[in-house]
Amino acid sequence: MTYATISLDISDTTALLTLKRPDKLNSLNAVMHEELAVALQAVAENTRIRALLLTGTGRGFCAGQDLDERSPSRTPPDLGATLDRWYNPLVRGLRALPIPVVAAVNGVAAGAGVGLALACDVVLAAQSASFVMAFSNIGLIPDTGLTWFLPRLIGPARSTALMMNGGKIQAEDAARWGMIWKCVDDENLRSEALNCAQELAQRPTKALGMIKTALNHCWDQNLDQQLDLERTLQRTAGLSSDYEEGVKAFHEKRQPVFAGH
Ligand code: LHQ
């Protein structure tokens, strides 16, 4: 399929999803939302894909909602409907993908662009990248899962201040605060992120998907519930051919070759 605002390139077991509206810092318009939904569905349905890498073109990662589509009008807008239609399915879709999703934040991420990055599983950012909690600058509250992700990642004190003052943090601070996995030199971002995705694609995919499930639930369950969930998931993991291969490779003192099931 040909897309106008994104590209989806599949090479072997890794898919590369690129946001392609560089002149608007890859802000999300209706077409891009449509195309992202189709692309995520295509990734979800393609069982050969074992890792997804998400990045942007140009000097931005994603500047959130395209504000050019949001000119003041006489009809009061229903932003709740916009979230229901586009943003919430996007976050849910990324969290529900049973494969690791790596974000390569190549430049500024603002508003929903921050949420998009943090909805990914492993986030790398270029040294020159920054994260701007732009919502309150235009009279909105953080969405795209940010009121859920951010306090869990960096704690309530830092989250509250950033959300209220519309603040910006640089990638290095984001890494130091535990908001992202790591900050890398600009010129190395693409290769490091690609290596990261390709390496994850060689790992036991089914187990990685279940790690995602366990972590998706860990914040709102008590220890007893989480232990029960671990038991259920581990029972499934224990029946996988990757577990069999992992133990066999250990005994044979060689690297395992995981088939992903
Ligand atoms: C943009 C945008 C943009 C259009 C830069 N739209 N053109 C959900 C539900 C429904 C509605 C509302 O929203 C949401 C969730 C949200 O995401 S709300 C938050 C929306 N995003 C923002 O408020 C961020 C707005 N952008 C900025 O604050 C700055 O552009 C940042 C901090 C991202 C980057 O600043 P600079 O590096 O100084 O770049 P710039 O401002 O010069 O932008 C470059 C170009 O990109 C410029 O166009 P131009 O034609 O003048 O070169 C901007 O107009 C355009 N652009 N963000 N969101």
PDB file of C-alpha atoms in Angstrom, residues 15-149:
ATOM      1  CA  ALA A  15       9.142  -3.101  10.186  1.00  0.00           C
ATOM      2  CA  LEU A  16      10.117   0.563   9.967  1.00  0.00           C
ATOM      3  CA  LEU A  17       7.267   3.057  10.314  1.00  0.00           C
ATOM      4  CA  THR A  18       8.269   6.624   9.446  1.00  0.00           C
ATOM      5  CA  LEU A  19       6.222   9.801   9.946  1.00  0.00           C
ATOM      6  CA  LYS A  20       6.626  11.923   6.829  1.00  0.00           C
ATOM      7  CA  ARG A  21       5.332  15.482   7.183  1.00  0.00           C
ATOM      8  CA  PRO A  22       8.648  17.152   7.946  1.00  0.00           C
ATOM      9  CA  ASP A  23       7.504  20.689   7.086  1.00  0.00           C
ATOM     10  CA  LYS A  24       4.918  20.396   9.907  1.00  0.00           C
ATOM     11  CA  LEU A  25       7.296  18.564  12.236  1.00  0.00           C
ATOM     12  CA  ASN A  26       5.304  15.385  11.498  1.00  0.00           C
ATOM     13  CA  SER A  27       2.226  16.672  13.307  1.00  0.00           C
ATOM     14  CA  LEU A  28      -0.763  14.366  13.169  1.00  0.00           C
ATOM     15  CA  ASN A  29      -3.518  15.269  10.704  1.00  0.00           C
ATOM     16  CA  ALA A  30      -6.540  13.165   9.787  1.00  0.00           C
ATOM     17  CA  VAL A  31      -4.783  11.500   6.848  1.00  0.00           C
ATOM     18  CA  MET A  32      -1.823  10.529   8.997  1.00  0.00           C
ATOM     19  CA  HIS A  33      -4.143   9.092  11.641  1.00  0.00           C
ATOM     20  CA  GLU A  34      -5.973   7.052   8.963  1.00  0.00           C
ATOM     21  CA  GLU A  35      -2.700   5.797   7.567  1.00  0.00           C
ATOM     22  CA  LEU A  36      -1.220   4.978  10.966  1.00  0.00           C
ATOM     23  CA  ALA A  37      -4.299   2.906  11.789  1.00  0.00           C
ATOM     24  CA  VAL A  38      -3.977   0.982   8.516  1.00  0.00           C
ATOM     25  CA  ALA A  39      -0.220   0.499   8.974  1.00  0.00           C
ATOM     26  CA  LEU A  40      -0.549  -0.748  12.559  1.00  0.00           C
ATOM     27  CA  GLN A  41      -3.238  -3.174  11.450  1.00  0.00           C
ATOM     28  CA  ALA A  42      -0.956  -4.420   8.662  1.00  0.00           C
ATOM     29  CA  VAL A  43       1.876  -4.915  11.169  1.00  0.00           C
ATOM     30  CA  ALA A  44      -0.434  -6.700  13.613  1.00  0.00           C
ATOM     31  CA  GLU A  45      -1.626  -9.072  10.888  1.00  0.00           C
ATOM     32  CA  ASN A  46       1.825  -9.871   9.506  1.00  0.00           C
ATOM     33  CA  THR A  47       3.120 -12.710  11.656  1.00  0.00           C
ATOM     34  CA  ARG A  48       6.587 -12.477  10.058  1.00  0.00           C
ATOM     35  CA  ILE A  49       7.172  -9.069  11.706  1.00  0.00           C
ATOM     36  CA  ARG A  50       8.834  -9.473  15.109  1.00  0.00           C
ATOM     37  CA  ALA A  51       9.726  -5.845  15.923  1.00  0.00           C
ATOM     38  CA  LEU A  52       8.545  -2.391  14.883  1.00  0.00           C
ATOM     39  CA  LEU A  53      10.623   0.782  14.769  1.00  0.00           C
ATOM     40  CA  LEU A  54       8.863   4.161  14.745  1.00  0.00           C
ATOM     41  CA  THR A  55      10.634   7.381  13.777  1.00  0.00           C
ATOM     42  CA  GLY A  56      10.124  10.719  12.027  1.00  0.00           C
ATOM     43  CA  THR A  57      11.703  12.502   9.063  1.00  0.00           C
ATOM     44  CA  GLY A  58      13.328  15.911   9.197  1.00  0.00           C
ATOM     45  CA  ARG A  59      14.093  17.807  12.377  1.00  0.00           C
ATOM     46  CA  GLY A  60      10.992  16.680  14.284  1.00  0.00           C
ATOM     47  CA  PHE A  61       9.685  13.391  15.623  1.00  0.00           C
ATOM     48  CA  CYS A  62       6.056  14.484  15.958  1.00  0.00           C
ATOM     49  CA  ALA A  63       4.590  17.841  17.050  1.00  0.00           C
ATOM     50  CA  GLY A  64       1.258  16.358  18.184  1.00  0.00           C
ATOM     51  CA  GLN A  65      -2.053  17.333  16.672  1.00  0.00           C
ATOM     52  CA  ASP A  66      -1.782  19.374  13.448  1.00  0.00           C
ATOM     53  CA  LEU A  67      -3.088  22.684  14.720  1.00  0.00           C
ATOM     54  CA  ASP A  68      -3.761  23.866  11.174  1.00  0.00           C
ATOM     55  CA  GLU A  69      -6.689  21.422  11.214  1.00  0.00           C
ATOM     56  CA  ARG A  70      -7.936  23.057  14.398  1.00  0.00           C
ATOM     57  CA  SER A  71      -8.783  26.620  13.395  1.00  0.00           C
ATOM     58  CA  PRO A  72     -11.257  28.251  15.773  1.00  0.00           C
ATOM     59  CA  SER A  73     -14.760  27.807  14.388  1.00  0.00           C
ATOM     60  CA  ARG A  74     -18.247  28.715  15.441  1.00  0.00           C
ATOM     61  CA  THR A  75     -19.119  25.117  16.242  1.00  0.00           C
ATOM     62  CA  PRO A  76     -17.699  24.052  19.619  1.00  0.00           C
ATOM     63  CA  PRO A  77     -15.199  21.234  18.968  1.00  0.00           C
ATOM     64  CA  ASP A  78     -15.612  17.830  20.582  1.00  0.00           C
ATOM     65  CA  LEU A  79     -12.014  16.901  21.324  1.00  0.00           C
ATOM     66  CA  GLY A  80     -13.239  13.896  23.311  1.00  0.00           C
ATOM     67  CA  ALA A  81     -14.625  12.505  20.061  1.00  0.00           C
ATOM     68  CA  THR A  82     -11.259  13.165  18.374  1.00  0.00           C
ATOM     69  CA  LEU A  83      -9.493  11.192  21.099  1.00  0.00           C
ATOM     70  CA  ASP A  84     -12.017   8.355  20.815  1.00  0.00           C
ATOM     71  CA  ARG A  85     -11.700   8.287  17.044  1.00  0.00           C
ATOM     72  CA  TRP A  86      -7.927   8.583  16.635  1.00  0.00           C
ATOM     73  CA  TYR A  87      -5.598   9.051  19.566  1.00  0.00           C
ATOM     74  CA  ASN A  88      -6.896   6.445  21.976  1.00  0.00           C
ATOM     75  CA  PRO A  89      -7.005   3.639  19.375  1.00  0.00           C
ATOM     76  CA  LEU A  90      -3.454   4.604  18.376  1.00  0.00           C
ATOM     77  CA  VAL A  91      -2.151   4.231  21.941  1.00  0.00           C
ATOM     78  CA  ARG A  92      -4.168   1.081  22.522  1.00  0.00           C
ATOM     79  CA  GLY A  93      -2.967  -0.337  19.213  1.00  0.00           C
ATOM     80  CA  LEU A  94       0.689   0.218  20.094  1.00  0.00           C
ATOM     81  CA  ARG A  95       0.305  -1.193  23.611  1.00  0.00           C
ATOM     82  CA  ALA A  96      -1.585  -4.230  22.305  1.00  0.00           C
ATOM     83  CA  LEU A  97       0.885  -5.108  19.534  1.00  0.00           C
ATOM     84  CA  PRO A  98       2.377  -8.426  20.693  1.00  0.00           C
ATOM     85  CA  ILE A  99       5.845  -7.435  19.439  1.00  0.00           C
ATOM     86  CA  PRO A 100       8.375  -4.907  20.775  1.00  0.00           C
ATOM     87  CA  VAL A 101       7.968  -1.367  19.472  1.00  0.00           C
ATOM     88  CA  VAL A 102      11.075   0.830  19.463  1.00  0.00           C
ATOM     89  CA  ALA A 103      10.815   4.622  19.093  1.00  0.00           C
ATOM     90  CA  ALA A 104      13.711   6.571  17.592  1.00  0.00           C
ATOM     91  CA  VAL A 105      12.932  10.147  18.606  1.00  0.00           C
ATOM     92  CA  ASN A 106      14.922  12.028  15.985  1.00  0.00           C
ATOM     93  CA  GLY A 107      13.916  15.567  17.000  1.00  0.00           C
ATOM     94  CA  VAL A 108      11.315  17.515  18.896  1.00  0.00           C
ATOM     95  CA  ALA A 109       8.303  15.601  20.218  1.00  0.00           C
ATOM     96  CA  ALA A 110       5.452  17.841  21.362  1.00  0.00           C
ATOM     97  CA  GLY A 111       1.959  17.280  22.726  1.00  0.00           C
ATOM     98  CA  ALA A 112       0.544  14.002  21.501  1.00  0.00           C
ATOM     99  CA  GLY A 113       3.941  13.345  19.900  1.00  0.00           C
ATOM    100  CA  VAL A 114       5.323  12.791  23.409  1.00  0.00           C
ATOM    101  CA  GLY A 115       2.498  10.360  24.132  1.00  0.00           C
ATOM    102  CA  LEU A 116       3.171   8.567  20.864  1.00  0.00           C
ATOM    103  CA  ALA A 117       6.825   8.079  21.824  1.00  0.00           C
ATOM    104  CA  LEU A 118       6.055   6.935  25.367  1.00  0.00           C
ATOM    105  CA  ALA A 119       3.447   4.445  24.164  1.00  0.00           C
ATOM    106  CA  CYS A 120       6.354   2.559  22.547  1.00  0.00           C
ATOM    107  CA  ASP A 121       8.239  -0.077  24.524  1.00  0.00           C
ATOM    108  CA  VAL A 122      11.829   1.080  24.162  1.00  0.00           C
ATOM    109  CA  VAL A 123      12.509   4.750  23.487  1.00  0.00           C
ATOM    110  CA  LEU A 124      15.827   6.068  22.161  1.00  0.00           C
ATOM    111  CA  ALA A 125      16.251   9.759  21.449  1.00  0.00           C
ATOM    112  CA  ALA A 126      18.846  11.827  19.649  1.00  0.00           C
ATOM    113  CA  GLN A 127      20.847  14.180  21.855  1.00  0.00           C
ATOM    114  CA  SER A 128      19.291  17.177  20.086  1.00  0.00           C
ATOM    115  CA  ALA A 129      15.731  15.865  20.575  1.00  0.00           C
ATOM    116  CA  SER A 130      13.399  17.345  23.154  1.00  0.00           C
ATOM    117  CA  PHE A 131      10.019  16.594  24.679  1.00  0.00           C
ATOM    118  CA  VAL A 132       7.542  19.477  24.979  1.00  0.00           C
ATOM    119  CA  MET A 133       4.419  19.096  27.094  1.00  0.00           C
ATOM    120  CA  ALA A 134       2.717  21.648  24.858  1.00  0.00           C
ATOM    121  CA  PHE A 135      -0.908  20.961  25.809  1.00  0.00           C
ATOM    122  CA  SER A 136      -1.398  23.562  28.527  1.00  0.00           C
ATOM    123  CA  ASN A 137       0.229  26.173  26.259  1.00  0.00           C
ATOM    124  CA  ILE A 138      -2.939  25.976  24.159  1.00  0.00           C
ATOM    125  CA  GLY A 139      -5.406  25.429  27.015  1.00  0.00           C
ATOM    126  CA  LEU A 140      -5.582  21.632  26.882  1.00  0.00           C
ATOM    127  CA  ILE A 141      -4.710  18.780  29.192  1.00  0.00           C
ATOM    128  CA  PRO A 142      -2.161  16.098  28.283  1.00  0.00           C
ATOM    129  CA  ASP A 143      -3.735  13.198  26.385  1.00  0.00           C
ATOM    130  CA  THR A 144      -2.493  10.234  24.334  1.00  0.00           C
ATOM    131  CA  GLY A 145      -1.972   8.372  27.601  1.00  0.00           C
ATOM    132  CA  LEU A 146       0.439  10.920  29.041  1.00  0.00           C
ATOM    133  CA  THR A 147      -1.365  11.411  32.363  1.00  0.00           C
ATOM    134  CA  TRP A 148      -0.888   7.648  32.772  1.00  0.00           C
ATOM    135  CA  PHE A 149       2.605   7.122  31.327  1.00  0.00           C
TER     136      PHE A 149
END
